[in-house]
C-alpha atoms as a printed R data frame, in Angstrom:
   type eleno elety resid chain resno        x       y       z
1  ATOM     1    CA   UNK     A     1 -104.452 115.781 -81.113
2  ATOM     2    CA   UNK     A     2 -101.506 117.267 -82.625
3  ATOM     3    CA   UNK     A     3  -99.563 115.810 -86.067
4  ATOM     4    CA   UNK     A     4  -98.270 112.499 -85.010
5  ATOM     5    CA   UNK     A     5  -95.007 113.025 -87.204
6  ATOM     6    CA   UNK     A     6  -94.076 116.367 -84.857
7  ATOM     7    CA   UNK     A     7  -95.099 114.564 -81.540
8  ATOM     8    CA   UNK     A     8  -91.608 111.874 -81.662
9  ATOM     9    CA   UNK     A     9  -90.792 113.538 -78.594
10 ATOM    10    CA   UNK     A    10  -94.094 113.836 -76.951
11 ATOM    11    CA   UNK     A    11  -95.263 111.767 -73.828
12 ATOM    12    CA   UNK     A    12  -97.692 112.193 -71.231
13 ATOM    13    CA   UNK     A    13  -96.928 112.238 -67.743
14 ATOM    14    CA   UNK     A    14  -99.255 111.668 -65.264
15 ATOM    15    CA   UNK     A    15  -97.847 112.663 -61.808
16 ATOM    16    CA   UNK     A    16  -99.166 111.698 -57.897
17 ATOM    17    CA   UNK     A    17 -102.777 110.260 -59.221
18 ATOM    18    CA   UNK     A    18 -103.137 108.247 -56.135
19 ATOM    19    CA   UNK     A    19 -105.707 107.093 -53.996
20 ATOM    20    CA   UNK     A    20 -104.299 109.222 -50.840
21 ATOM    21    CA   UNK     A    21 -105.597 112.070 -52.100
22 ATOM    22    CA   UNK     A    22 -109.212 111.352 -53.482
23 ATOM    23    CA   UNK     A    23 -111.930 111.754 -50.501
24 ATOM    24    CA   UNK     A    24 -111.783 109.052 -48.146
25 ATOM    25    CA   UNK     A    25 -107.447 109.246 -48.678
26 ATOM    26    CA   UNK     A    26 -105.147 110.291 -45.801
27 ATOM    27    CA   UNK     A    27 -104.716 113.064 -47.823
28 ATOM    28    CA   UNK     A    28 -107.794 114.344 -49.488
29 ATOM    29    CA   UNK     A    29 -107.020 117.141 -51.902
30 ATOM    30    CA   UNK     A    30 -109.878 119.718 -53.001
31 ATOM    31    CA   UNK     A    31 -110.909 119.033 -57.472
32 ATOM    32    CA   UNK     A    32 -108.565 115.370 -56.808
33 ATOM    33    CA   UNK     A    33 -111.772 113.664 -58.851
34 ATOM    34    CA   UNK     A    34 -112.203 116.163 -61.373
35 ATOM    35    CA   UNK     A    35 -108.244 116.658 -62.350
36 ATOM    36    CA   UNK     A    36 -108.566 112.677 -62.082
37 ATOM    37    CA   UNK     A    37 -111.069 112.377 -64.928
38 ATOM    38    CA   UNK     A    38 -109.595 114.826 -66.930
39 ATOM    39    CA   UNK     A    39 -106.180 113.148 -66.536
40 ATOM    40    CA   UNK     A    40 -108.209 109.777 -67.629
41 ATOM    41    CA   UNK     A    41 -110.054 112.111 -70.319
42 ATOM    42    CA   UNK     A    42 -106.157 112.950 -71.796
43 ATOM    43    CA   UNK     A    43 -104.804 109.649 -71.287
44 ATOM    44    CA   UNK     A    44 -107.333 107.461 -73.007
45 ATOM    45    CA   UNK     A    45 -106.715 110.044 -76.273
46 ATOM    46    CA   UNK     A    46 -102.927 109.197 -75.706
47 ATOM    47    CA   UNK     A    47 -103.279 105.515 -75.867
48 ATOM    48    CA   UNK     A    48 -106.066 105.730 -78.831
49 ATOM    49    CA   UNK     A    49 -103.097 107.649 -81.171
50 ATOM    50    CA   UNK     A    50  -99.982 105.864 -79.526
51 ATOM    51    CA   UNK     A    51  -98.177 108.580 -77.532
52 ATOM    52    CA   UNK     A    52  -96.080 107.112 -74.849
53 ATOM    53    CA   UNK     A    53  -97.351 107.177 -71.132
54 ATOM    54    CA   UNK     A    54  -95.482 107.585 -68.103
55 ATOM    55    CA   UNK     A    55  -96.822 107.150 -64.767
56 ATOM    56    CA   UNK     A    56  -94.973 108.319 -62.031
57 ATOM    57    CA   UNK     A    57  -96.380 107.486 -58.117
58 ATOM    58    CA   UNK     A    58  -94.608 109.134 -54.790
59 ATOM    59    CA   UNK     A    59  -93.987 106.877 -51.839
60 ATOM    60    CA   UNK     A    60  -93.238 108.552 -48.710
61 ATOM    61    CA   UNK     A    61  -90.434 106.590 -46.713
62 ATOM    62    CA   UNK     A    62  -89.153 109.526 -44.052
63 ATOM    63    CA   UNK     A    63  -89.692 109.018 -40.417
64 ATOM    64    CA   UNK     A    64  -93.235 110.060 -39.204
65 ATOM    65    CA   UNK     A    65  -95.213 110.096 -42.958
66 ATOM    66    CA   UNK     A    66  -98.973 110.136 -42.755
67 ATOM    67    CA   UNK     A    67  -99.866 109.441 -46.396
68 ATOM    68    CA   UNK     A    68  -98.297 107.807 -49.401
69 ATOM    69    CA   UNK     A    69  -96.758 105.109 -47.538
70 ATOM    70    CA   UNK     A    70  -95.154 102.115 -49.408
71 ATOM    71    CA   UNK     A    71  -97.377  99.375 -49.894
72 ATOM    72    CA   UNK     A    72 -100.607 100.712 -49.065
73 ATOM    73    CA   UNK     A    73 -103.948 101.152 -50.894
74 ATOM    74    CA   UNK     A    74 -103.238 104.958 -50.717
75 ATOM    75    CA   UNK     A    75 -100.183 104.980 -52.638
76 ATOM    76    CA   UNK     A    76 -101.542 103.025 -55.761
77 ATOM    77    CA   UNK     A    77 -102.627 104.953 -58.598
78 ATOM    78    CA   UNK     A    78 -106.169 105.892 -59.380
79 ATOM    79    CA   UNK     A    79 -108.310 103.888 -61.303
80 ATOM    80    CA   UNK     A    80 -109.192 106.976 -63.181
81 ATOM    81    CA   UNK     A    81 -105.456 106.585 -65.194
82 ATOM    82    CA   UNK     A    82 -104.446 103.059 -63.699
83 ATOM    83    CA   UNK     A    83 -101.437 101.583 -66.136
84 ATOM    84    CA   UNK     A    84 -102.089  99.136 -68.829
85 ATOM    85    CA   UNK     A    85 -100.379  95.749 -68.125
86 ATOM    86    CA   UNK     A    86  -96.818  96.175 -69.600
């Protein structure tokens, strides 16, 4: 991990690691499980070192959308990188 004094403007962005991209999801992607596991390792390291974490979650409200629908299990952030309370 880098020197904390040099990390003043550092944060981990976790973007679109959501259930619909995993096997069984509405738009499963090859490698989603591996990507989620690796992101989980990075997330744990950042939490240990006090690096801020930002979770970004996609939802589609476009007419005819097939995945990432609001308030569905598929649009939720996957457990590999689940946000902490607060």
